[in-house]
Coordinates of C-alpha atoms in Angstrom, one line a residue:
M152 CA 27.6 -15.8 35.6
H153 CA 23.7 -15.2 35.5
P154 CA 22.1 -16.1 31.6
A155 CA 20.3 -12.0 31.9
D156 CA 24.1 -10.7 32.2
I157 CA 25.4 -13.3 29.1
V158 CA 22.1 -11.8 27.5
I159 CA 23.9 -8.7 28.1
L160 CA 27.0 -9.2 27.3
V161 CA 26.0 -11.0 23.7
V162 CA 24.4 -7.7 22.7
L163 CA 26.9 -5.4 23.6
A164 CA 29.3 -7.9 21.8
L165 CA 27.4 -8.1 18.5
S166 CA 26.8 -4.1 18.6
L167 CA 30.4 -4.1 18.9
I168 CA 31.7 -6.0 15.9
F169 CA 29.1 -4.6 13.8
G170 CA 30.3 -1.2 14.9
F171 CA 33.1 -2.1 14.0
W172 CA 32.5 -3.4 10.8
R173 CA 30.8 -0.6 9.9
G174 CA 32.5 2.8 10.9
L175 CA 31.8 4.9 13.0
V176 CA 31.0 7.2 9.8
R177 CA 28.3 5.0 8.0
E178 CA 27.2 4.2 12.0
A179 CA 26.7 8.1 12.5
I180 CA 25.0 8.7 8.8
S181 CA 22.7 5.2 9.7
L182 CA 21.9 6.5 12.5
T183 CA 20.8 10.4 11.1
G184 CA 19.5 8.9 8.0
W185 CA 16.8 7.1 10.7
V186 CA 16.4 10.4 12.3
L187 CA 15.9 12.3 9.2
A188 CA 13.4 9.7 8.0
I189 CA 11.2 10.0 9.9
Y190 CA 11.5 13.8 10.1
L191 CA 10.2 14.1 6.2
A192 CA 7.8 10.9 6.6
R193 CA 6.0 12.9 9.1
T194 CA 6.6 16.1 7.4
Y195 CA 5.7 15.4 3.7
N196 CA 3.3 12.3 4.5
E197 CA 0.5 14.6 3.1
P198 CA 1.7 16.4 0.1
M199 CA 2.9 13.2 -1.0
A200 CA -0.3 11.3 -1.0
A201 CA -1.8 14.5 -2.6
W202 CA 0.6 13.9 -5.5
L203 CA 0.2 10.1 -5.8
A204 CA -4.0 10.9 -5.7
Q205 CA -3.5 11.4 -9.5
W206 CA -2.4 7.4 -9.8
V207 CA -3.6 5.8 -6.6
G208 CA -7.7 6.5 -5.5
T209 CA -7.6 5.4 -2.4
P210 CA -6.6 7.5 0.2
S211 CA -5.5 4.4 3.1
I212 CA -3.5 3.1 0.7
R213 CA -1.8 6.9 -0.8
L214 CA -1.0 7.2 3.2
V215 CA 0.9 4.5 3.8
M216 CA 2.7 4.5 0.1
S217 CA 3.6 8.3 1.0
Y218 CA 5.2 7.0 4.6
G219 CA 7.0 4.4 2.9
G220 CA 8.4 5.7 0.0
L221 CA 9.5 8.7 1.9
F222 CA 10.9 6.6 4.7
L223 CA 12.5 3.9 2.7
G224 CA 13.4 6.0 0.2
T225 CA 15.3 8.9 2.8
L226 CA 16.9 5.2 4.3
V227 CA 18.5 4.0 0.8
V228 CA 19.6 7.8 0.2
C229 CA 21.8 8.0 3.5
S230 CA 22.6 4.0 3.6
L231 CA 24.6 4.6 0.3
G232 CA 26.3 7.7 1.2
G233 CA 27.5 6.8 4.3
Y234 CA 28.8 3.5 1.7
A235 CA 30.2 6.2 -0.2
V236 CA 32.2 8.4 2.7
S237 CA 32.9 5.3 3.8
M238 CA 34.5 4.3 0.9
M239 CA 36.6 7.7 0.6
L240 CA 38.0 6.8 3.8
R241 CA 39.1 3.4 2.7
A242 CA 40.7 4.8 0.4
G243 CA 42.6 7.7 2.1
G244 CA 43.8 4.8 4.8
L245 CA 41.3 5.7 8.0
S246 CA 39.9 2.1 7.9
L247 CA 41.0 1.1 11.1
V248 CA 39.9 4.1 12.7
D249 CA 36.7 4.8 11.2
R250 CA 36.4 1.6 12.7
F251 CA 37.7 1.8 16.0
F252 CA 35.6 4.5 16.8
G253 CA 32.6 3.2 15.4
G254 CA 33.3 -0.1 17.9
V255 CA 33.2 2.5 20.3
F256 CA 30.2 3.8 19.1
G257 CA 28.5 0.4 18.8
V258 CA 29.3 -0.8 22.3
A259 CA 27.5 2.7 23.0
R260 CA 24.5 2.1 21.2
G261 CA 24.1 -1.7 23.0
F262 CA 24.1 0.1 26.1
V263 CA 21.3 2.2 25.4
L264 CA 19.8 -0.5 23.6
C265 CA 19.4 -2.3 26.6
L266 CA 18.7 0.7 28.9
V267 CA 15.6 1.1 27.2
A268 CA 14.7 -2.3 27.2
L269 CA 15.5 -2.5 31.1
M270 CA 13.4 0.3 31.6
L271 CA 10.5 -0.9 29.9
M272 CA 10.9 -3.7 31.3
A273 CA 11.6 -2.5 34.9
P274 CA 8.3 -2.0 36.8
F275 CA 7.0 -6.0 35.9
I276 CA 11.0 -7.6 37.4
V277 CA 12.6 -5.7 40.0
N278 CA 10.9 -8.1 42.2
D279 CA 12.2 -10.9 40.2
A280 CA 14.7 -13.2 42.4
W281 CA 16.2 -13.1 38.5
F282 CA 16.9 -9.6 38.6
R283 CA 18.6 -9.7 41.7
E284 CA 20.6 -11.8 41.0
A285 CA 22.6 -11.0 37.9
Q286 CA 24.7 -7.9 38.1
L287 CA 24.8 -6.0 34.7
P288 CA 20.6 -5.2 34.4
R289 CA 21.1 -4.1 38.1
A290 CA 24.2 -1.5 37.4
I291 CA 22.9 -0.6 33.6
L292 CA 19.4 0.6 35.1
K293 CA 21.4 3.0 37.4
Y294 CA 21.9 5.1 34.1
E295 CA 18.1 5.2 34.6
S296 CA 18.1 8.9 35.6
V297 CA 21.0 10.1 33.1
A298 CA 18.3 9.0 30.6
R299 CA 15.3 10.5 31.7
H300 CA 16.8 14.2 32.4
L301 CA 18.1 13.7 28.4
K302 CA 15.0 12.7 27.2
D303 CA 13.7 15.5 29.2
Q304 CA 15.9 17.9 27.1
A305 CA 15.5 16.8 23.8
I306 CA 11.7 17.1 24.8
T307 CA 12.2 20.7 25.8
I308 CA 14.2 21.3 22.0
I309 CA 12.1 20.0 20.1
R310 CA 9.0 21.9 21.8
S311 CA 11.6 25.8 21.8
P312 CA 10.4 27.8 19.0
N313 CA 13.7 28.4 16.9
T314 CA 14.8 31.2 17.9
S315 CA 18.1 31.3 16.5
E316 CA 16.3 33.1 13.7
S317 CA 14.8 36.4 16.0
A318 CA 18.9 36.7 17.5
S319 CA 20.1 37.5 13.7
H320 CA 17.7 39.8 13.4

């Protein structure tokens, strides 16, 4: 087995173990937390920085503190919420199901991480001998067109105006 294949298998295995350990609920809340943290930090960075002006005089420091505080604060709150929900599932006897699907989520996350890494490296590695010899990198890159399509769809959805309000009136 080629070393590149082993690296990919290790990434998938570690992601599976981490997903199983945390469970699907915590994994999903964590992923949501990251998206929410980025959104809140980008949206409310300047108002928070303006509020911090009464204590911090340097504008650049205010912006860094504001962005970091919003981002990290959101991650902490979501992490605590995920932990609380996970404990409720454990108390309800659903821990094994949660962990099983967390492992499935972990494998999917590991696959996506490998796919993104290979997509970024592809222009530089496609002619290398190791790339031709390894099996998994080429197999994973077969999903590049799907990833690009999903990325384009996500960008379209994000940039489109909110039509739910106009449809309800």
